[in-house]
mmCIF file of N, CA and C in Angstrom:
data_model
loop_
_atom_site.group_PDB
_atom_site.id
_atom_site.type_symbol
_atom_site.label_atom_id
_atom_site.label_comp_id
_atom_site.label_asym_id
_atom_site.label_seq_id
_atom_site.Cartn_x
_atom_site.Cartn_y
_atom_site.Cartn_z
ATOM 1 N N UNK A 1 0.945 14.340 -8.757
ATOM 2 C CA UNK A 1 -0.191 14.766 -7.960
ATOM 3 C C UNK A 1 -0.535 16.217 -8.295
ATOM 4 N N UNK A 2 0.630 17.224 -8.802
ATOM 5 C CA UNK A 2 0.433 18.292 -8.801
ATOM 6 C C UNK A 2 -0.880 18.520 -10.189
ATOM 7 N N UNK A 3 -0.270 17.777 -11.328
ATOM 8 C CA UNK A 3 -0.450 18.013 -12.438
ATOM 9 C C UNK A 3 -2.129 17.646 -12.377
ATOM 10 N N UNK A 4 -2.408 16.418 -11.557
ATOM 11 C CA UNK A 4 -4.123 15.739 -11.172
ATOM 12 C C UNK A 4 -4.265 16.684 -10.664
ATOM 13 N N UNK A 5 -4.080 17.188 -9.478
ATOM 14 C CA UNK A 5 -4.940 18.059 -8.717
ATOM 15 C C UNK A 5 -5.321 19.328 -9.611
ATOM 16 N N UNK A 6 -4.570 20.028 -10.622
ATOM 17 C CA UNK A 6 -4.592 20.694 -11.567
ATOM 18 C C UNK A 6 -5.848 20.773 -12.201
ATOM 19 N N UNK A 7 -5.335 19.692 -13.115
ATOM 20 C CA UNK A 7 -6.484 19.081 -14.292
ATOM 21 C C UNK A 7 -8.072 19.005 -13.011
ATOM 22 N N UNK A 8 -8.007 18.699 -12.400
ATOM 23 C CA UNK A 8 -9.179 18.444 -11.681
ATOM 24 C C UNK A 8 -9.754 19.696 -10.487
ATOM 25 N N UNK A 9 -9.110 20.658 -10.705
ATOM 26 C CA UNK A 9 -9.250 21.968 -9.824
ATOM 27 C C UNK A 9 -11.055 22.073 -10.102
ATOM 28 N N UNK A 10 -11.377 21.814 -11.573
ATOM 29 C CA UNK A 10 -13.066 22.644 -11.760
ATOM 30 C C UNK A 10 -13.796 21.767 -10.284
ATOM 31 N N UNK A 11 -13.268 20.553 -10.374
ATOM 32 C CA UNK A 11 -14.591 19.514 -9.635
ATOM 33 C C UNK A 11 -14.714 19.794 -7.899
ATOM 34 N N UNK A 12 -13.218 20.377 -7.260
ATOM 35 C CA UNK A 12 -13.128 21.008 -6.185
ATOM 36 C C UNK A 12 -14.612 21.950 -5.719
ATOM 37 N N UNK A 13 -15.456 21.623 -4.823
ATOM 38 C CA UNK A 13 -16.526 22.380 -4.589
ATOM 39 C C UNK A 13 -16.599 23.136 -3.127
ATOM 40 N N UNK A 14 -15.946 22.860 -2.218
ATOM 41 C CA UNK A 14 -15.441 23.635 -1.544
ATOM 42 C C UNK A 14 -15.869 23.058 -0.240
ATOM 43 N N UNK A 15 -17.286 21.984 -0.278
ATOM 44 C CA UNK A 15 -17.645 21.485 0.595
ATOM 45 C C UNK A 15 -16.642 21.261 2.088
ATOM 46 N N UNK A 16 -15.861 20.377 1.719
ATOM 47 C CA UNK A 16 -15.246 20.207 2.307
ATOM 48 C C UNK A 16 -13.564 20.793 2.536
ATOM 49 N N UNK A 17 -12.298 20.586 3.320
ATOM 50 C CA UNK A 17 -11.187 21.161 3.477
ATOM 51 C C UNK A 17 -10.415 21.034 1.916
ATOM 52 N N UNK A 18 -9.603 22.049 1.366
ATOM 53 C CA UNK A 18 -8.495 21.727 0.631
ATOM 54 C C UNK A 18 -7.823 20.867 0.609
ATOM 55 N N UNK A 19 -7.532 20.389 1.547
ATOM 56 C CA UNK A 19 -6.227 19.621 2.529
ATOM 57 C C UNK A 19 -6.846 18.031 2.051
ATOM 58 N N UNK A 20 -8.179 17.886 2.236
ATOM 59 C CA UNK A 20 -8.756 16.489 2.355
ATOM 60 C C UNK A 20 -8.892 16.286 0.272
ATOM 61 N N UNK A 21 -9.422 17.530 -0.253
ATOM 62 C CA UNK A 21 -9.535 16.788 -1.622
ATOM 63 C C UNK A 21 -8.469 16.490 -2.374
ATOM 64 N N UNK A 22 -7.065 17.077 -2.076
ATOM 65 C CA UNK A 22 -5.939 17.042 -2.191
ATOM 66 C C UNK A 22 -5.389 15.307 -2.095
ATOM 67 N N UNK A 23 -5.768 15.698 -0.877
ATOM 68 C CA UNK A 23 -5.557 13.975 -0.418
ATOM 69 C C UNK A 23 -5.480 13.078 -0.977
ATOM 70 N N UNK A 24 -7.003 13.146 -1.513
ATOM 71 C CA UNK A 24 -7.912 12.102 -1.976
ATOM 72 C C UNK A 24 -7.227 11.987 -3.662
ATOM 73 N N UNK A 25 -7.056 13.097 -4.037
ATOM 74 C CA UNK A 25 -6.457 12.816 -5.373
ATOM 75 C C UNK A 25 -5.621 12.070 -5.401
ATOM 76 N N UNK A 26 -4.574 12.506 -4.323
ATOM 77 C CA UNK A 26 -2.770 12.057 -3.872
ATOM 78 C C UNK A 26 -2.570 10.546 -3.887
ATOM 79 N N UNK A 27 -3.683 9.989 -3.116
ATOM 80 C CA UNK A 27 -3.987 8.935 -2.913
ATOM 81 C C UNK A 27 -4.424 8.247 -3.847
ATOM 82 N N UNK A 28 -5.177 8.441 -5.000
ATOM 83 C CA UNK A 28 -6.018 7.737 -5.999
ATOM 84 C C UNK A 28 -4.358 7.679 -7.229
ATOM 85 N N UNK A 29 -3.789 8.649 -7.096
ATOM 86 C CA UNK A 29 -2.516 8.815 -7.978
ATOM 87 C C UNK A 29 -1.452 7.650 -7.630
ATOM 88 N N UNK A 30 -1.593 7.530 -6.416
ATOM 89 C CA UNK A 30 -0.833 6.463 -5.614
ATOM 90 C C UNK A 30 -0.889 4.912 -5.648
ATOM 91 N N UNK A 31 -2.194 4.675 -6.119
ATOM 92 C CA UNK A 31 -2.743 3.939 -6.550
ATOM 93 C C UNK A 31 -2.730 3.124 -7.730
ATOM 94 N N UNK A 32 -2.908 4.248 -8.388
ATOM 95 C CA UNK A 32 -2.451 4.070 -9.868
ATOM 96 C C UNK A 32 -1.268 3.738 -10.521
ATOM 97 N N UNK A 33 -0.608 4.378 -9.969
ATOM 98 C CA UNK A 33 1.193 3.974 -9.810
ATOM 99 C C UNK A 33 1.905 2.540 -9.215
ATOM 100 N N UNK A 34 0.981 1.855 -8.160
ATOM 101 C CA UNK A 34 1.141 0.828 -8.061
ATOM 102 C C UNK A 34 0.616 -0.336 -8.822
ATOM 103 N N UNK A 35 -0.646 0.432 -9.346
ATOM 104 C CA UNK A 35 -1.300 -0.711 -10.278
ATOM 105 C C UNK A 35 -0.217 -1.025 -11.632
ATOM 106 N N UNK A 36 0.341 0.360 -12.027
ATOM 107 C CA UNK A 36 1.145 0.525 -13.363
ATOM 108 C C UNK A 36 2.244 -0.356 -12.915
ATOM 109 N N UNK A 37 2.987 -0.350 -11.849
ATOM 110 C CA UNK A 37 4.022 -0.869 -11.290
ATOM 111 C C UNK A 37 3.773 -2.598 -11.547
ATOM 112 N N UNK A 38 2.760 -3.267 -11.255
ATOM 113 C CA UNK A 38 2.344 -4.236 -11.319
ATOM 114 C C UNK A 38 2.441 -4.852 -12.675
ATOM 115 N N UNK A 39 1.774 -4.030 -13.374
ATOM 116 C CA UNK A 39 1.695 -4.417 -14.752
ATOM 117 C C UNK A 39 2.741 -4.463 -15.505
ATOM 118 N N UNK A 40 4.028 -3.465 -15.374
ATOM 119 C CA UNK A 40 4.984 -3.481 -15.651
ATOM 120 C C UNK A 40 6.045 -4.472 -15.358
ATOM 121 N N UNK A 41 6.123 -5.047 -14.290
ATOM 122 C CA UNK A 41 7.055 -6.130 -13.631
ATOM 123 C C UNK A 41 6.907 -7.363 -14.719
ATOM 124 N N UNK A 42 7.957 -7.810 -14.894
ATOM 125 C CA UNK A 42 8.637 -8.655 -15.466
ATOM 126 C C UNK A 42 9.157 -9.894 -15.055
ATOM 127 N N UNK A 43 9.171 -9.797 -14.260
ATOM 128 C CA UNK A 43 9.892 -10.483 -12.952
ATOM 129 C C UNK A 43 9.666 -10.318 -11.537
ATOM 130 N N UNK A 44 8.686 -11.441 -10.669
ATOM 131 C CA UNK A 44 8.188 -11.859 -9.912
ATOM 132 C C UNK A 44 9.391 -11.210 -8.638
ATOM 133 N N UNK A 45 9.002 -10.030 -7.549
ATOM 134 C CA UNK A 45 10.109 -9.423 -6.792
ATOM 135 C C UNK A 45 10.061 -10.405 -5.669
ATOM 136 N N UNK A 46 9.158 -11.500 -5.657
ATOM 137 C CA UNK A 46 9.518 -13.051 -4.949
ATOM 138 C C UNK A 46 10.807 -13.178 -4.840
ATOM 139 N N UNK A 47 11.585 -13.384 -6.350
ATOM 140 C CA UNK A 47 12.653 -14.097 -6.489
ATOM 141 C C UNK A 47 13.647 -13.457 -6.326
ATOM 142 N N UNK A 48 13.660 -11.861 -5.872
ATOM 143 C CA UNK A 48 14.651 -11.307 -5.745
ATOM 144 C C UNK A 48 14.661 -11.386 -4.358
ATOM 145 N N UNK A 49 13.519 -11.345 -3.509
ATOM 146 C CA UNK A 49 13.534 -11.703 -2.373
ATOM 147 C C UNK A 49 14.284 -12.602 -1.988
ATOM 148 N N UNK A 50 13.738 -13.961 -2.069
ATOM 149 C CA UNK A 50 13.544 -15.575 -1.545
ATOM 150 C C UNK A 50 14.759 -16.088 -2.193
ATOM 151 N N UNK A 51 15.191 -16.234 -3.697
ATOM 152 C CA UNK A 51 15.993 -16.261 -4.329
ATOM 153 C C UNK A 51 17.530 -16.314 -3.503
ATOM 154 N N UNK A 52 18.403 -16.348 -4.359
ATOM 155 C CA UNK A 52 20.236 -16.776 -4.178
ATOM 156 C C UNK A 52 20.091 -15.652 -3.039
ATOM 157 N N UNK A 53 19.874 -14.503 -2.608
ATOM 158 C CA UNK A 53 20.010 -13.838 -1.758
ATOM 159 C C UNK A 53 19.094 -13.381 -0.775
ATOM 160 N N UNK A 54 19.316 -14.447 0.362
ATOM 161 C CA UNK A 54 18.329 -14.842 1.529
ATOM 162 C C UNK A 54 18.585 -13.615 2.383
ATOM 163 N N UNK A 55 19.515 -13.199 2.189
ATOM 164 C CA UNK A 55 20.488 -12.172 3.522
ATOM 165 C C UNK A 55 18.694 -11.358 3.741
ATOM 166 N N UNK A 56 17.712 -10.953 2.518
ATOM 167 C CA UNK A 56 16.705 -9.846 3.536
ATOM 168 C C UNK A 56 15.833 -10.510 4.279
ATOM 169 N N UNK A 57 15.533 -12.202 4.064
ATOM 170 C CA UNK A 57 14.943 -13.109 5.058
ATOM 171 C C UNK A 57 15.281 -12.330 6.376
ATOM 172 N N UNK A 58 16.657 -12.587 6.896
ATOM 173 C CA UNK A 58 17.486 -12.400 8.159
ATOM 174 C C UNK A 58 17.466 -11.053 8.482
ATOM 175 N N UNK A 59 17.198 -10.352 7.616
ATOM 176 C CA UNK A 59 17.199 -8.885 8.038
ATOM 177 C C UNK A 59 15.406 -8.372 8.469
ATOM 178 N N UNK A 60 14.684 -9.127 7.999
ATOM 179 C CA UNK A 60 13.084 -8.872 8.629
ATOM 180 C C UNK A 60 13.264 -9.572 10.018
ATOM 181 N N UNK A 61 13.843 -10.658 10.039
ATOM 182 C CA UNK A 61 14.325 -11.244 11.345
ATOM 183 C C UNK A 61 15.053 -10.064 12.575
ATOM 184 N N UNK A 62 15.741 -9.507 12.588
ATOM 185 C CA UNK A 62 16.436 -8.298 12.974
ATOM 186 C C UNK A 62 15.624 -8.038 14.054
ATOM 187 N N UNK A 63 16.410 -7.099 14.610
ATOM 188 C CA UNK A 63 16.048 -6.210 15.502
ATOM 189 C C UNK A 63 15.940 -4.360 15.073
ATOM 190 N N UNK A 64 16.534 -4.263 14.021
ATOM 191 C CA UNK A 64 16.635 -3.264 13.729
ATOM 192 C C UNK A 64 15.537 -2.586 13.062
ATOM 193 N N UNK A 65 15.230 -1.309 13.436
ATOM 194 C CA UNK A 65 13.362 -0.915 12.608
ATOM 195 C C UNK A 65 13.873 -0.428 11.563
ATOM 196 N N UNK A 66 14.577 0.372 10.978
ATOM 197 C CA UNK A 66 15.194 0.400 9.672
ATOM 198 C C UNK A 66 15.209 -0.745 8.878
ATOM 199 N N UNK A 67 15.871 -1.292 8.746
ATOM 200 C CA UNK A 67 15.841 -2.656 8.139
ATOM 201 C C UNK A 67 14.724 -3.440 8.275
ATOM 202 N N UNK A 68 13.878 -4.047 9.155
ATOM 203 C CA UNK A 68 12.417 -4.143 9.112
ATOM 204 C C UNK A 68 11.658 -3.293 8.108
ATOM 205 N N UNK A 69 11.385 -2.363 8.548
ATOM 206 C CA UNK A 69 10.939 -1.403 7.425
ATOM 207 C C UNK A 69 11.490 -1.718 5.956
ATOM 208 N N UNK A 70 12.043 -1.491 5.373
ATOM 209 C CA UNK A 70 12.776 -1.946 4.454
ATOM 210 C C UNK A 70 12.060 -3.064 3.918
ATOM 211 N N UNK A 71 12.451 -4.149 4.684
ATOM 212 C CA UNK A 71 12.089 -5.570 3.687
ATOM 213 C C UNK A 71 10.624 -5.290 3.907
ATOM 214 N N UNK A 72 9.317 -4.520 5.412
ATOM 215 C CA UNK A 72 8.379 -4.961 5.162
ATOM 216 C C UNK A 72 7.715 -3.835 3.873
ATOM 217 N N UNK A 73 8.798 -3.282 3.378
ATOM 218 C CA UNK A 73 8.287 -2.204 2.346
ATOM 219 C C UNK A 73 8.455 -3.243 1.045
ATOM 220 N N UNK A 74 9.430 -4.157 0.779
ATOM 221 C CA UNK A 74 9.737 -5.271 -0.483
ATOM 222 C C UNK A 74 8.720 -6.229 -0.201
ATOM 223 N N UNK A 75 8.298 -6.446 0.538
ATOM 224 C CA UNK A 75 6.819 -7.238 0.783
ATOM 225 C C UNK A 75 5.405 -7.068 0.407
ATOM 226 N N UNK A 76 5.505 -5.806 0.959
ATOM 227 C CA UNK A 76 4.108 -5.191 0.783
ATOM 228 C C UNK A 76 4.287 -4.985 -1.106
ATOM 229 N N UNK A 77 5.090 -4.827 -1.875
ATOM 230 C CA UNK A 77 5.412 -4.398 -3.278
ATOM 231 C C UNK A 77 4.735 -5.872 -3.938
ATOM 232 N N UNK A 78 4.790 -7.181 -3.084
ATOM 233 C CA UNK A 78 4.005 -8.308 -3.629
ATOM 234 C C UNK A 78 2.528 -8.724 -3.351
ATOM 235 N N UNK A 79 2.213 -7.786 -2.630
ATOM 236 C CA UNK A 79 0.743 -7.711 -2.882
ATOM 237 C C UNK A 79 -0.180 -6.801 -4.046
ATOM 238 N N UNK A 80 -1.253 -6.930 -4.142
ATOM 239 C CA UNK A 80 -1.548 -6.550 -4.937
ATOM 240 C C UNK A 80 -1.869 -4.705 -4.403
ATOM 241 N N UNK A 81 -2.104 -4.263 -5.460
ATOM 242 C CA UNK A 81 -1.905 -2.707 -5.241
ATOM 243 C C UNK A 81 -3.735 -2.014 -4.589
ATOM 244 N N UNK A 82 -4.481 -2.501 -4.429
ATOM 245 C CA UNK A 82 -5.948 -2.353 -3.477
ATOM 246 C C UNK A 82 -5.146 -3.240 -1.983
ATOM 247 N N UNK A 83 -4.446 -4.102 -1.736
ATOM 248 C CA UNK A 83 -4.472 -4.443 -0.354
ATOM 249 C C UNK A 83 -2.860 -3.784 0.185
ATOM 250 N N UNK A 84 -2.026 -3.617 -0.740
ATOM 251 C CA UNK A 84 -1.073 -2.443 -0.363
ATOM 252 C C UNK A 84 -1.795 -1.156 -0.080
ATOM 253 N N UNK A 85 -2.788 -0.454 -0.622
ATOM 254 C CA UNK A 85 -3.186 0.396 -0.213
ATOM 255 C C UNK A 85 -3.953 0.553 0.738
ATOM 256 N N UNK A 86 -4.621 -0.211 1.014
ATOM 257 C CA UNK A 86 -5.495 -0.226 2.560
ATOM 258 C C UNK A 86 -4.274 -0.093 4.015
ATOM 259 N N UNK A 87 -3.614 -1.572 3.682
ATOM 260 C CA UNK A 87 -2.556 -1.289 4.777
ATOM 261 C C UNK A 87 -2.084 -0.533 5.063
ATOM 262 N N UNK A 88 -1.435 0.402 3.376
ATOM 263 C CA UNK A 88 -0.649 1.613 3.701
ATOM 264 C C UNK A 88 -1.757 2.789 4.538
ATOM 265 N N UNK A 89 -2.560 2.813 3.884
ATOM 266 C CA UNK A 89 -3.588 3.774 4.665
ATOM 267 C C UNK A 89 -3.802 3.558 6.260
ATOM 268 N N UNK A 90 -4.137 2.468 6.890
ATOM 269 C CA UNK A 90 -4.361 2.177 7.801
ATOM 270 C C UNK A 90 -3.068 2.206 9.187
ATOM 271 N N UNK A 91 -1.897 2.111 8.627
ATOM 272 C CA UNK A 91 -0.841 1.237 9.749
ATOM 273 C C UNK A 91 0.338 2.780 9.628
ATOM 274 N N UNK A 92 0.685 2.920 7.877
ATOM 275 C CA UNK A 92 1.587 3.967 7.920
ATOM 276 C C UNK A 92 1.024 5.163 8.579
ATOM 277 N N UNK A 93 0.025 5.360 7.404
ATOM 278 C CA UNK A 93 -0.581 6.955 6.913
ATOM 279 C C UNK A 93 -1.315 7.005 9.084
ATOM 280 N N UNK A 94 -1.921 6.088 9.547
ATOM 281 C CA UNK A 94 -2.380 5.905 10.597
ATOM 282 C C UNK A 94 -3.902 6.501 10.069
ATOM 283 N N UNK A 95 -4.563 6.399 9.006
ATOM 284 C CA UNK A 95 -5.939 7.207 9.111
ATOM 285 C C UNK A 95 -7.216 5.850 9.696
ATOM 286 N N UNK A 96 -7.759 6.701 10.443
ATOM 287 C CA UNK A 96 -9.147 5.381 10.846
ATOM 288 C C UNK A 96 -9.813 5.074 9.283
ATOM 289 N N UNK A 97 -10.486 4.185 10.083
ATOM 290 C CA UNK A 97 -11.351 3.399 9.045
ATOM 291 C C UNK A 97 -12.428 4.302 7.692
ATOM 292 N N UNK A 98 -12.801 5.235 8.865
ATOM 293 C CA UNK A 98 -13.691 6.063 8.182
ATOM 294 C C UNK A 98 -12.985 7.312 6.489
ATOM 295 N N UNK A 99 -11.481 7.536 7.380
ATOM 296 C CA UNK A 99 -10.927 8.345 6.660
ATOM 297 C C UNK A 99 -10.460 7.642 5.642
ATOM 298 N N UNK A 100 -10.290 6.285 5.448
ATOM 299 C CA UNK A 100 -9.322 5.407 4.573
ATOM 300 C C UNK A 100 -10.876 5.159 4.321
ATOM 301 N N UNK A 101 -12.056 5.361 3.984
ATOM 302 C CA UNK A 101 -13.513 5.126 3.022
ATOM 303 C C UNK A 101 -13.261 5.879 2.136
ATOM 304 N N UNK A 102 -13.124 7.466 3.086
ATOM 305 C CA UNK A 102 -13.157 8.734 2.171
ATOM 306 C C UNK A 102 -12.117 8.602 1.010
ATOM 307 N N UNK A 103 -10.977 8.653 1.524
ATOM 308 C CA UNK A 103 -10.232 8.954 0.612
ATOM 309 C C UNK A 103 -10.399 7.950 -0.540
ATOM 310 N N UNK A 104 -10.127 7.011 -0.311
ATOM 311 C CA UNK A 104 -10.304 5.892 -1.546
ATOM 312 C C UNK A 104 -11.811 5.434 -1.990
ATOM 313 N N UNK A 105 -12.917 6.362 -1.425
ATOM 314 C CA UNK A 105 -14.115 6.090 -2.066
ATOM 315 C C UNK A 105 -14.771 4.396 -1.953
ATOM 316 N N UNK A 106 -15.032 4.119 -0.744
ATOM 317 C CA UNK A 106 -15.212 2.797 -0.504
ATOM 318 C C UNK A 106 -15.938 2.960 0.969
ATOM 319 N N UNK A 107 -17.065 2.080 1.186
ATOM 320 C CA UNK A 107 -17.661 2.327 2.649
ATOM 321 C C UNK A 107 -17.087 1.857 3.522
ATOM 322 N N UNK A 108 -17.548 2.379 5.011
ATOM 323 C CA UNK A 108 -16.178 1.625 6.059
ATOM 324 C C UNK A 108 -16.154 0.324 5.918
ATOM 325 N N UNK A 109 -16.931 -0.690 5.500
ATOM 326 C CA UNK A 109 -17.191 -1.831 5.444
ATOM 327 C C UNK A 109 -15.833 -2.430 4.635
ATOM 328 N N UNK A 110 -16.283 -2.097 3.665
ATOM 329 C CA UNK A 110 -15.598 -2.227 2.484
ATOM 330 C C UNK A 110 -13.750 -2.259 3.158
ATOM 331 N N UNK A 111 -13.668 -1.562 3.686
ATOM 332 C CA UNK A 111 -12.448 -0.623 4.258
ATOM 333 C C UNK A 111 -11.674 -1.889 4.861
ATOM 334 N N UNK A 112 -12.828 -2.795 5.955
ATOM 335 C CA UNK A 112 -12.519 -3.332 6.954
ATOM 336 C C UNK A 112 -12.371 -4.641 6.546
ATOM 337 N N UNK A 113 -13.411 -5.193 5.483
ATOM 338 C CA UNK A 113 -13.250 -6.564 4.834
ATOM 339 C C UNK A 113 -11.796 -6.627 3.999
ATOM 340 N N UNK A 114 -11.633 -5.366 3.280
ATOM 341 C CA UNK A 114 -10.347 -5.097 2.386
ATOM 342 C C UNK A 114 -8.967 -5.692 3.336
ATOM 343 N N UNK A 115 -9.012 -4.627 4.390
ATOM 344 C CA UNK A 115 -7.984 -4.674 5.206
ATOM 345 C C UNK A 115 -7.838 -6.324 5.753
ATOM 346 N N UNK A 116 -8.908 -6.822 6.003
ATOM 347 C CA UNK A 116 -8.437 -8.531 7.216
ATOM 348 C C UNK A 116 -8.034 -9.151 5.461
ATOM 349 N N UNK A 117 -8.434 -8.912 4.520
ATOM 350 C CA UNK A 117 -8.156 -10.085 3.803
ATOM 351 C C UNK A 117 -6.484 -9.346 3.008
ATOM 352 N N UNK A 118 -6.512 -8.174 3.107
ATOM 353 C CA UNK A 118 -5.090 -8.155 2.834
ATOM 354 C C UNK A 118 -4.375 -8.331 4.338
ATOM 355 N N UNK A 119 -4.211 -8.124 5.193
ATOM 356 C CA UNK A 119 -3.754 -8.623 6.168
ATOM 357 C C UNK A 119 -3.091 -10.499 5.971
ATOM 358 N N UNK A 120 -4.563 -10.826 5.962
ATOM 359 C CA UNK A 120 -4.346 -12.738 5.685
ATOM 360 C C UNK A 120 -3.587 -12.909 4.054
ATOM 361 N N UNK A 121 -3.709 -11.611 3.272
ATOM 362 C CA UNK A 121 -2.821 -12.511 2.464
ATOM 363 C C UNK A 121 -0.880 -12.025 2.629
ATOM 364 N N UNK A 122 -1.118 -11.361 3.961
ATOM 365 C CA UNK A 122 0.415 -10.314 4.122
ATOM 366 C C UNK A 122 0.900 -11.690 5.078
ATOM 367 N N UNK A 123 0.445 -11.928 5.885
ATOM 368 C CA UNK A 123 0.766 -13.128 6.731
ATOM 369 C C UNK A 123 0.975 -14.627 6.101
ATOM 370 N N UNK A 124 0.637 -14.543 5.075
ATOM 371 C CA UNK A 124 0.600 -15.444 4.271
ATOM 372 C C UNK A 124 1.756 -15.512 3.430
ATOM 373 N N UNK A 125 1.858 -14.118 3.107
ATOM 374 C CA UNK A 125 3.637 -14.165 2.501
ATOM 375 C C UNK A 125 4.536 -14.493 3.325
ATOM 376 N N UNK A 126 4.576 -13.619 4.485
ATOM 377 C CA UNK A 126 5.476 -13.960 5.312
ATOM 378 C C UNK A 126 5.539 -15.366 6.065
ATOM 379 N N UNK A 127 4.842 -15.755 6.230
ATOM 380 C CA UNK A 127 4.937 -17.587 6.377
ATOM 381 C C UNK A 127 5.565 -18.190 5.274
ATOM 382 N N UNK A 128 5.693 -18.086 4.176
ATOM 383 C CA UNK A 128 5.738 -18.379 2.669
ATOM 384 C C UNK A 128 7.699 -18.333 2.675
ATOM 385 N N UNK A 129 7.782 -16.728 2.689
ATOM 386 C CA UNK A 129 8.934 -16.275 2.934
ATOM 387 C C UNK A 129 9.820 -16.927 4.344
ATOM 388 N N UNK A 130 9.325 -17.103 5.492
ATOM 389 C CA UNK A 130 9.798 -17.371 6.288
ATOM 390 C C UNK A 130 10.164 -19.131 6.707
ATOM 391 N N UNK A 131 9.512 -20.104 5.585
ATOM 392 C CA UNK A 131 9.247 -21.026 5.114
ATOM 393 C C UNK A 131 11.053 -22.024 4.436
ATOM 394 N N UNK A 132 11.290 -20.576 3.475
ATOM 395 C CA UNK A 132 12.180 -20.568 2.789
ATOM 396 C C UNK A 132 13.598 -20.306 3.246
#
C-alpha cells in the first residue's frame, strides 16, 4: 500500500481527506491481492475445508467467536474476490453503503446488488459445507 500510495501521490488533489484517498488505494491493493490469490490456487480450499478434516465444520458450529471467525475467514477465501470484498467492507470494515461506493468506485446501487448476491452465494456455501 505504501509503495501505491507512493507511485500515485501526483493524482492526490486534495479535494477530499488524506485519510479517505489512502483508503481507497488500500482497498483497491486489497483487492488485487485477492484476485492474484485466486489465480494462483491450485487447489480448490473446498477440499481442505470439507475434505478428511471435518474438525473446522464443528468449529463454525461452536460457540466460540475466535474460532467462528476463523473458519468464517476460510470461507469467505472461496468466494470470489469482488463479493469477499463487499462483505469485507460492509460487516468487518463496518463502512455504509455509500462509503463502500467510494472507496471501491461503484454506485450505492451497485454496492447493494453486489452485497445480496454475495451474501446468497455465502449462504450457499455454508449450506453446501454444512451439508457435508
Amino acid at each position: 500500500v505504501f509503495v501505491e500510495s507512493y507511485v500515485s501521490l501526483r493524482s492526490y488533489k486534495g479535494r477530499s481527506p488524506f485519510l479517505h484517498w489512502l483508503r481507497k488505494i488500500a482497498v483497491r491493493v486489497g483487492y488485487r491481492f485477492w484476485k492474484e490469490q485466486v489465480k494462483a490456487r491450485t487447489q480448490p480450499l473446498a477440499f481442505s475445508i470439507v475434505g478428511p478434516d471435518v474438525e473446522q465444520v464443528a468449529i463454525a458450529r461452536s460457540q466460540d467467536p475466535v474460532e467462528a471467525r476463523e473458519f468464517l475467514e476460510e470461507v469467505l477465501k472461496l468466494l470470489k474476490p469482488r463479493d469477499r470484498l463487499v462483505l469485507t467492507l460492509l460487516y468487518w470494515d463496518e463502512c455504509t453503503v455509500a462509503e463502500a461506493a467510494e472507496l471501491c468506485g461503484w454506485t450505492r446501487t451497485m454496492v447493494k446488488v453486489q452485497a445480496h448476491r454475495a451474501r446468497n452465494r455465502l449462504r450457499t456455501l455454508l449450506e453446501e459445507l454444512n451439508d457435508d
